[in-house]
Coordinates of C-alpha atoms in Angstrom, one line a residue:
Chain Y
M1025 CA 0.2 -0.1 -0.1
I1026 CA 2.9 2.3 0.8
R1027 CA 4.4 1.6 -2.9
I1028 CA 2.0 3.9 -4.8
P1029 CA 2.4 7.2 -2.7
L1030 CA 6.1 6.2 -2.8
L1031 CA 6.3 5.9 -6.2
I1032 CA 4.4 9.4 -6.5
V1033 CA 6.9 10.9 -4.2
L1034 CA 9.7 9.8 -6.1
A1035 CA 7.8 11.0 -9.6
V1036 CA 7.5 14.7 -8.0
F1037 CA 10.7 14.6 -7.2
A1038 CA 12.0 13.8 -10.7
S1039 CA 9.7 15.8 -11.7
L1040 CA 11.3 19.0 -9.7
T1041 CA 15.0 17.9 -10.5
I1042 CA 15.1 16.6 -13.6
E1043 CA 12.2 17.6 -15.9
P1044 CA 13.6 21.0 -16.2
L1045 CA 17.1 20.2 -16.8
L1046 CA 15.8 18.4 -19.6
G1047 CA 13.6 21.4 -21.3
P1048 CA 16.9 22.8 -23.3
F1049 CA 17.5 19.5 -24.6
L1050 CA 14.0 18.6 -26.0
P1051 CA 10.6 19.7 -27.7
A1052 CA 8.5 18.5 -24.7
V1053 CA 9.3 17.3 -21.6
P1054 CA 7.0 14.6 -20.8
M1055 CA 6.0 15.1 -16.9
I1056 CA 6.6 12.3 -14.5
P1057 CA 4.0 12.1 -11.8
L1058 CA 1.5 12.6 -14.9
I1059 CA 2.9 9.2 -16.4
A1060 CA 2.8 7.6 -13.1
V1061 CA -0.6 8.4 -12.8
V1062 CA -1.7 7.2 -15.6
L1063 CA 0.2 3.7 -14.9
V1064 CA -1.1 3.1 -11.5
A1065 CA -4.5 3.7 -12.5
A1066 CA -3.9 1.3 -15.5
V1067 CA -2.9 -0.9 -13.0
G1068 CA -5.1 -0.4 -9.7
G1069 CA -8.1 1.0 -11.6
P1070 CA -10.6 4.1 -10.7
L1071 CA -9.8 3.9 -7.0
Q1072 CA -6.4 4.3 -6.9
G1073 CA -5.9 5.9 -10.2
V1074 CA -8.1 9.1 -8.4
L1075 CA -6.0 8.6 -4.9
A1076 CA -2.7 8.7 -6.8
G1077 CA -3.6 11.8 -9.1
S1078 CA -5.3 13.6 -6.3
F1079 CA -2.0 13.4 -4.3
A1080 CA 0.4 13.8 -7.3
G1081 CA -1.8 16.8 -8.2
L1082 CA -1.8 18.4 -4.6
C1083 CA 2.1 17.8 -4.3
L1084 CA 2.7 19.8 -7.6
D1085 CA 0.0 22.3 -6.3
I1086 CA 1.7 23.2 -3.2
L1087 CA 5.1 23.0 -4.9
G1088 CA 3.9 25.2 -8.0
A1089 CA 3.0 29.2 -8.1
D1090 CA -0.4 28.6 -9.1
A1091 CA -3.5 28.1 -7.9
V1092 CA -3.9 24.7 -5.8
G1093 CA -6.6 22.6 -7.3
I1094 CA -5.3 23.3 -11.0
N1095 CA -3.1 19.7 -10.6
L1096 CA -5.3 18.1 -7.7
G1097 CA -8.6 18.3 -10.4
S1098 CA -7.1 17.4 -13.5
M1099 CA -4.9 14.5 -11.9
A1100 CA -7.6 13.3 -10.2
V1101 CA -9.9 13.3 -13.2
L1102 CA -7.0 11.6 -15.7
G1103 CA -6.6 9.0 -12.8
F1104 CA -10.4 8.0 -12.7
S1105 CA -10.8 7.9 -16.3
V1106 CA -7.9 5.9 -17.2
G1107 CA -8.7 3.4 -14.5
S1108 CA -12.4 2.9 -15.5
I1109 CA -11.3 3.1 -19.1
I1110 CA -8.9 0.6 -19.3
R1111 CA -11.4 -1.9 -17.7
L1112 CA -13.7 -1.6 -20.6
L1113 CA -11.5 -2.3 -23.2
P1114 CA -11.5 -5.7 -24.8
P1115 CA -8.5 -8.2 -23.3
W1116 CA -5.9 -6.8 -25.4
P1117 CA -2.0 -7.1 -24.4
F1118 CA -1.5 -4.4 -21.4
V1119 CA 0.9 -2.5 -23.4
V1120 CA -2.0 -1.6 -25.9
R1121 CA -4.9 -1.0 -23.3
V1122 CA -2.2 1.6 -21.3
T1123 CA -1.5 3.2 -24.9
V1124 CA -5.7 3.1 -25.9
S1125 CA -6.4 4.3 -22.2
G1126 CA -3.4 6.5 -21.6
A1127 CA -5.0 8.9 -24.7
L1128 CA -6.8 10.9 -21.9
I1129 CA -3.4 12.3 -21.5
F1130 CA -5.0 14.7 -24.5
L1131 CA -7.9 15.7 -22.1
Y1132 CA -4.8 16.7 -18.8
F1133 CA -4.0 20.1 -20.9
P1134 CA -7.8 20.9 -21.4
M1135 CA -8.6 20.3 -18.1
T1136 CA -5.8 22.6 -16.3
I1137 CA -7.5 25.3 -18.5
V1138 CA -10.3 24.8 -17.2
F1139 CA -9.5 24.8 -13.6
S1140 CA -6.8 27.8 -14.3
R1141 CA -9.9 29.7 -15.3
L1142 CA -11.8 29.2 -12.5
S1143 CA -8.7 30.7 -10.9
G1144 CA -9.2 33.9 -13.1
A1145 CA -5.8 33.1 -15.1
S1146 CA -6.0 33.0 -18.7
L1147 CA -3.6 30.2 -20.3
A1148 CA -2.4 30.9 -23.8
F1149 CA -1.6 27.3 -25.5
D1150 CA -1.2 26.3 -29.3
V1151 CA -2.1 23.2 -30.4
S1152 CA 1.3 22.0 -31.6
T1153 CA 2.0 22.4 -27.8
L1154 CA -0.8 20.3 -26.3
I1155 CA 0.0 17.6 -28.7
H1156 CA 4.2 17.6 -28.4
F1157 CA 3.4 17.5 -24.6
S1158 CA 0.2 14.7 -24.9
M1159 CA 2.6 12.4 -27.3
A1160 CA 5.5 12.8 -24.8
N1161 CA 3.7 11.8 -22.2
L1162 CA 2.0 9.0 -23.6
F1163 CA 4.9 7.7 -25.4
C1164 CA 6.4 7.2 -21.9
A1165 CA 3.6 5.6 -20.2
M1166 CA 3.9 3.2 -23.0
L1167 CA 7.6 2.7 -21.9
G1168 CA 6.4 2.4 -18.6
A1169 CA 3.8 -0.1 -19.1
I1170 CA 6.1 -2.3 -21.3
F1171 CA 8.0 -2.5 -18.3
I1172 CA 6.1 -2.9 -16.0
R1173 CA 4.7 -6.1 -18.0
Q1174 CA 8.5 -7.6 -18.3
R1175 CA 9.1 -7.0 -14.8
A1176 CA 5.3 -8.9 -14.0
Chain R
M1277 CA -26.1 -4.5 -16.8
I1278 CA -22.5 -5.3 -19.2
R1279 CA -19.6 -6.2 -17.1
P1280 CA -16.4 -6.0 -18.7
L1281 CA -14.0 -9.1 -18.0
S1282 CA -10.8 -7.9 -16.9
T1283 CA -9.7 -7.3 -13.9
G1284 CA -12.0 -7.6 -11.6
Y1285 CA -15.1 -5.1 -11.7
R1286 CA -16.5 -4.2 -7.7
D1287 CA -19.5 -1.7 -7.8
D1288 CA -18.2 -0.9 -3.9
T1289 CA -14.5 0.0 -4.8
D1290 CA -15.9 2.1 -7.7
A1291 CA -18.5 4.3 -5.8
R1292 CA -15.9 5.0 -3.3
A1293 CA -13.9 6.4 -6.5
R1294 CA -16.5 7.9 -8.0
K1295 CA -17.5 9.8 -4.4
I1296 CA -13.7 10.7 -4.1
L1297 CA -13.5 12.1 -7.5
I1298 CA -16.5 14.4 -6.3
W1299 CA -15.1 15.6 -3.5
V1300 CA -11.8 16.2 -4.9
I1301 CA -13.2 18.1 -8.2
A1302 CA -15.2 20.5 -5.8
F1303 CA -12.4 21.2 -3.3
S1304 CA -10.4 22.1 -6.4
I1305 CA -13.2 24.6 -7.9
V1306 CA -13.4 26.0 -4.6
A1307 CA -9.7 26.2 -4.3
S1308 CA -9.2 27.6 -7.5
A1309 CA -11.7 30.3 -7.4
L1310 CA -10.6 31.0 -3.8
H1311 CA -6.8 30.8 -4.3
R1312 CA -6.3 34.8 -4.2
S1313 CA -7.4 35.2 -0.5
S1314 CA -5.3 35.8 2.1
A1315 CA -6.3 32.8 4.1
V1316 CA -5.4 30.7 1.1
I1317 CA -2.1 31.9 0.5
T1318 CA -1.0 31.7 4.0
A1319 CA -2.0 28.3 4.2
R1320 CA -0.5 27.4 1.4
A1321 CA 2.6 28.6 2.2
W1322 CA 2.7 26.9 5.7
L1323 CA 1.2 23.3 3.9
I1324 CA 5.0 23.4 2.2
A1325 CA 6.5 22.7 5.5
P1326 CA 6.0 18.7 5.6
L1327 CA 7.6 18.9 2.0
Q1328 CA 10.4 21.0 3.1
P1329 CA 13.0 17.7 3.4
L1330 CA 11.9 16.6 0.3
L1331 CA 12.4 20.3 -1.2
T1332 CA 16.0 20.3 0.8
F1333 CA 17.0 17.0 -0.6
S1334 CA 15.6 18.1 -4.4
G1335 CA 17.7 21.3 -3.9
T1336 CA 20.6 19.6 -3.1
F1337 CA 20.2 16.9 -5.9
R1338 CA 19.3 19.5 -8.7
S1339 CA 22.7 21.9 -7.3
G1340 CA 24.5 18.8 -8.0
L1341 CA 23.1 17.6 -11.0
V1342 CA 23.4 21.0 -12.8
E1343 CA 27.1 21.6 -11.2
S1344 CA 27.9 18.3 -12.9
L1345 CA 26.2 19.7 -16.3
E1346 CA 28.4 22.5 -15.9
N1347 CA 31.4 20.8 -15.6
K1348 CA 30.9 18.7 -18.7
R1349 CA 29.5 21.8 -20.3
V1350 CA 26.5 20.1 -21.4
L1351 CA 24.8 22.9 -20.8
G1352 CA 26.5 25.1 -23.1
K1353 CA 26.6 28.7 -22.3
M1354 CA 27.8 28.9 -18.2
E1355 CA 30.8 30.3 -17.5
T1356 CA 31.4 30.8 -14.1
A1357 CA 29.5 29.9 -11.0
D1358 CA 26.3 31.6 -10.4
G1359 CA 27.0 32.8 -6.9
A1360 CA 30.0 34.4 -8.5
K1361 CA 28.8 35.9 -11.2
L1362 CA 25.9 37.5 -9.0
S1363 CA 28.9 39.0 -6.8
V1364 CA 30.6 40.4 -9.2
A1365 CA 27.2 42.2 -11.0
L1366 CA 25.9 43.0 -7.6
S1367 CA 29.1 45.2 -6.9
E1368 CA 28.9 46.6 -10.3
V1369 CA 25.5 47.7 -9.3
D1370 CA 26.9 49.2 -6.0
A1371 CA 29.4 51.3 -8.2
L1372 CA 26.7 52.3 -10.4
R1373 CA 24.8 53.2 -7.8
K1374 CA 27.3 55.3 -5.9
E1375 CA 28.2 57.2 -9.3
L1376 CA 24.5 58.0 -10.1
D1377 CA 24.1 59.5 -6.4
Q1378 CA 27.6 61.4 -7.0
L1379 CA 25.8 62.7 -10.1
K1380 CA 22.5 63.3 -8.5
R1381 CA 24.6 65.1 -6.0
T1382 CA 26.2 67.4 -8.2
A1383 CA 22.4 68.1 -9.9
G1384 CA 20.9 68.7 -6.6
L1385 CA 18.6 66.0 -7.2
P1386 CA 17.1 63.7 -4.1
L1387 CA 19.6 60.6 -4.0
S1388 CA 18.0 56.8 -4.6
T1389 CA 17.0 54.5 -1.8
S1390 CA 19.1 52.1 -1.5
T1391 CA 17.7 48.5 -2.6
T1392 CA 18.7 45.2 -0.4
G1393 CA 18.6 41.7 -1.1
T1394 CA 19.4 38.6 -0.3
V1395 CA 21.3 35.5 -2.3
A1396 CA 18.9 32.2 -2.7
A1397 CA 19.4 28.8 -3.6
I1398 CA 16.9 27.6 -6.1
I1399 CA 15.6 24.4 -4.0
A1400 CA 12.8 23.2 -7.1
E1401 CA 11.8 24.1 -10.2
I1402 CA 8.2 23.4 -11.9
S1403 CA 8.6 23.5 -15.7
T1404 CA 5.7 22.3 -17.6
P1405 CA 3.9 24.0 -20.6
F1406 CA 1.0 26.0 -18.2
Q1407 CA 3.3 26.6 -14.8
K1408 CA 7.7 28.1 -14.9
S1409 CA 7.9 28.5 -11.0
L1410 CA 10.8 28.2 -9.0
T1411 CA 11.0 27.7 -5.0
F1412 CA 14.1 29.1 -3.2
N1413 CA 15.5 28.3 0.5
K1414 CA 14.7 31.5 1.6
G1415 CA 11.3 33.3 2.7
T1416 CA 9.8 35.7 4.8
M1417 CA 12.1 35.1 7.8
D1418 CA 14.6 36.4 5.4
G1419 CA 12.9 40.1 4.3
I1420 CA 11.6 38.1 1.6
R1421 CA 7.8 39.3 0.2
R1422 CA 5.1 38.7 -2.5
G1423 CA 5.9 40.6 -5.4
A1424 CA 9.6 40.8 -4.6
I1425 CA 12.0 40.9 -7.6
V1426 CA 14.1 37.7 -8.0
L1427 CA 17.0 38.6 -10.4
S1428 CA 20.4 36.8 -11.8
A1429 CA 23.2 38.2 -13.2
D1430 CA 22.4 37.8 -16.7
G1431 CA 18.8 39.8 -16.1
V1432 CA 15.4 39.4 -14.6
V1433 CA 14.1 36.1 -13.5
G1434 CA 11.0 36.6 -12.5
R1435 CA 9.1 37.7 -9.6
I1436 CA 8.1 36.5 -6.1
V1437 CA 4.5 35.0 -5.9
E1438 CA 4.0 33.4 -2.5
A1439 CA 6.6 33.5 0.7
G1440 CA 6.8 31.2 3.4
P1441 CA 9.2 31.7 6.3
K1442 CA 12.0 29.4 4.8
S1443 CA 11.1 29.8 1.7
S1444 CA 10.2 31.4 -1.7
K1445 CA 8.3 30.8 -5.0
A1446 CA 8.7 33.0 -8.3
R1447 CA 6.6 33.0 -11.4
T1448 CA 9.4 32.9 -14.2
I1449 CA 9.4 35.5 -17.0
L1450 CA 8.3 32.4 -18.8
D1451 CA 5.3 31.6 -16.9
P1452 CA 2.0 32.1 -18.9
A1453 CA 0.7 34.3 -16.3
F1454 CA 4.0 36.5 -16.1
R1455 CA 3.5 39.9 -17.5
V1456 CA 5.7 43.1 -17.1
A1457 CA 6.0 46.2 -19.3
A1458 CA 9.0 46.3 -21.6
E1459 CA 11.0 48.4 -23.8
I1460 CA 12.4 47.0 -27.1
D1461 CA 15.8 49.3 -27.8
D1462 CA 14.4 52.8 -28.0
H1463 CA 10.9 51.6 -28.2
A1464 CA 8.5 51.8 -25.3
G1465 CA 4.9 50.8 -24.1
F1466 CA 4.8 47.0 -25.0
V1467 CA 4.2 44.4 -22.7
L1468 CA 6.2 41.3 -22.3
F1469 CA 4.3 38.1 -21.1
G1470 CA 5.8 34.3 -20.7
A1471 CA 4.8 32.4 -23.8
G1472 CA 4.2 29.2 -22.0
A1473 CA 2.3 26.9 -23.2
S1474 CA 2.7 29.0 -26.8
G1475 CA 6.5 28.1 -27.4
P1476 CA 9.2 26.1 -25.0
G1477 CA 11.6 28.5 -23.8
T1478 CA 10.9 31.7 -25.1
A1479 CA 8.4 34.8 -24.2
K1480 CA 6.4 37.2 -26.1
I1481 CA 5.8 41.0 -26.3
D1482 CA 2.2 42.5 -27.0
F1483 CA 1.2 45.7 -28.5
V1484 CA 4.1 46.3 -31.1
P1485 CA 2.8 48.1 -33.9
R1486 CA 3.7 46.2 -37.2
D1487 CA 4.9 49.6 -38.7
I1488 CA 7.9 49.7 -35.9
F1489 CA 11.1 48.0 -36.9
I1490 CA 12.5 45.6 -34.8
R1491 CA 15.5 43.9 -35.7
P1492 CA 15.9 40.3 -34.2
G1493 CA 18.7 40.4 -31.1
A1494 CA 17.3 43.4 -29.8
R1495 CA 17.8 44.2 -26.7
V1496 CA 14.4 43.7 -24.4
V1497 CA 14.7 45.5 -21.0
T1498 CA 11.7 46.5 -18.3
G1499 CA 9.7 49.3 -18.6
K1500 CA 9.3 52.9 -17.3
E1501 CA 5.3 52.6 -17.2
G1502 CA 5.9 49.2 -15.5
T1503 CA 5.3 49.5 -11.3
L1504 CA 6.7 46.3 -10.6
F1505 CA 10.2 46.5 -11.8
P1506 CA 12.4 48.9 -11.9
A1507 CA 13.3 50.4 -16.1
G1508 CA 16.3 49.2 -17.6
L1509 CA 16.7 45.6 -16.5
L1510 CA 17.3 43.2 -19.2
L1511 CA 14.6 40.6 -20.0
G1512 CA 15.9 38.9 -22.7
H1513 CA 16.5 39.4 -26.7
V1514 CA 14.2 39.4 -29.7
K1515 CA 14.3 36.0 -31.4
S1516 CA 12.3 37.0 -34.2
V1517 CA 9.6 38.9 -35.8
A1518 CA 6.7 38.3 -37.8
P1519 CA 3.8 40.2 -39.0
G1520 CA 1.0 38.7 -36.7
E1521 CA -2.7 38.6 -37.9
G1522 CA -4.0 42.1 -36.7
V1523 CA -2.3 45.4 -35.9
F1524 CA 0.2 44.2 -34.2
A1525 CA 3.6 42.3 -35.0
D1526 CA 4.5 38.8 -33.4
V1527 CA 7.5 39.4 -31.4
T1528 CA 9.0 36.4 -29.9
V1529 CA 11.7 37.1 -27.0
E1530 CA 14.5 34.8 -26.0
P1531 CA 15.2 35.2 -22.0
A1532 CA 18.4 36.5 -20.7
V1533 CA 18.2 33.7 -18.0
S1534 CA 17.5 29.9 -18.5
A1535 CA 16.1 28.7 -15.4
A1536 CA 17.7 25.4 -16.0
S1537 CA 21.1 26.5 -15.6
L1538 CA 21.0 28.7 -12.5
R1539 CA 21.3 27.6 -8.8
Y1540 CA 21.3 31.0 -7.2
V1541 CA 19.3 34.0 -7.6
W1542 CA 19.3 37.5 -5.9
I1543 CA 15.7 38.8 -4.5
A1544 CA 14.9 41.8 -3.4
T1545 CA 14.2 42.2 0.3
T1546 CA 12.5 44.5 2.9
K1547 CA 14.0 45.1 6.4

């Protein structure tokens, strides 16, 4: 039971230290806590997904400069959705199911915009950034699923 | 009701997950809407306390990582440690201020009030397409207040948005919510904003008429119209100029400071 919070804390730690340093070298840097939430939800279902998403989102919101609630709400919804959708899929290989349900990552960005608007901030973004960011995260989630499959 | 076969469908667990989700969404909406209230700001500053060990460790780790990248020259442009550069820059500022005061004395003008500040280490950095923020190891106990300017030897880093007792957070100039009055060479009256989600590692400038000639590489500094920053601080250089769709040109700015290569910053303080 302690493994999931520990994984999320590690993901947040990696997000604070490694992610920004990769920025100058990559066109889109994946968000490690987001990938962790998708994988936890894919393995554990909606309950673990929503809990992992809430915890990761809250940590990021507290550590970040934006309003509390932006990552919290978005990641909780993502964790719940991935955990729910993956069980509705046919018995395809795990990696394929993670990739299909992980496509919900594309909703993460618009959700953060909704919560940002509630906080009064207007967020400018373009579609190519949204696609690059989501694709980078989806690709990493897929690699994570392969890793999990091999370990299982 | 059709139930999927794959991974153990359980109604009670799902109902609990739904309940938690509803509560989390409700909390997120309320917290987002009220985030500017002083109670929420104070609560948030105190909430960071349990995460302090993680932040301290992350600061040490990050600093070591930046240093090792520096040593290997992977980050390219960095020449010396930020701390050394900052002290040189601060002594230059001090010398300039003395010179300015001398000139003002000669001209019979009132003398400038001295600015105090503190050097703080970056202990965490959040860099997502919609948020660019830095967390420092100094806070209100060191005189840092909300709204204080954050500088490095190369130019403006950002502005403090939250100050707890032992740590503080700043939005960098790349954050989509960051706005500052800006000047390009001799042209004034523009607003620089962090492009964030509109392009990695760049900021943009609003209200630049299309008929003004702006050359790529032009210096972008803080403007006189702004109240948040003193005028003349380096923000960056013009990277590209495009005609844009409306009456204004589309000007992209490369910030003078790359947060990824920073370890220390200078933050203005109040006594």
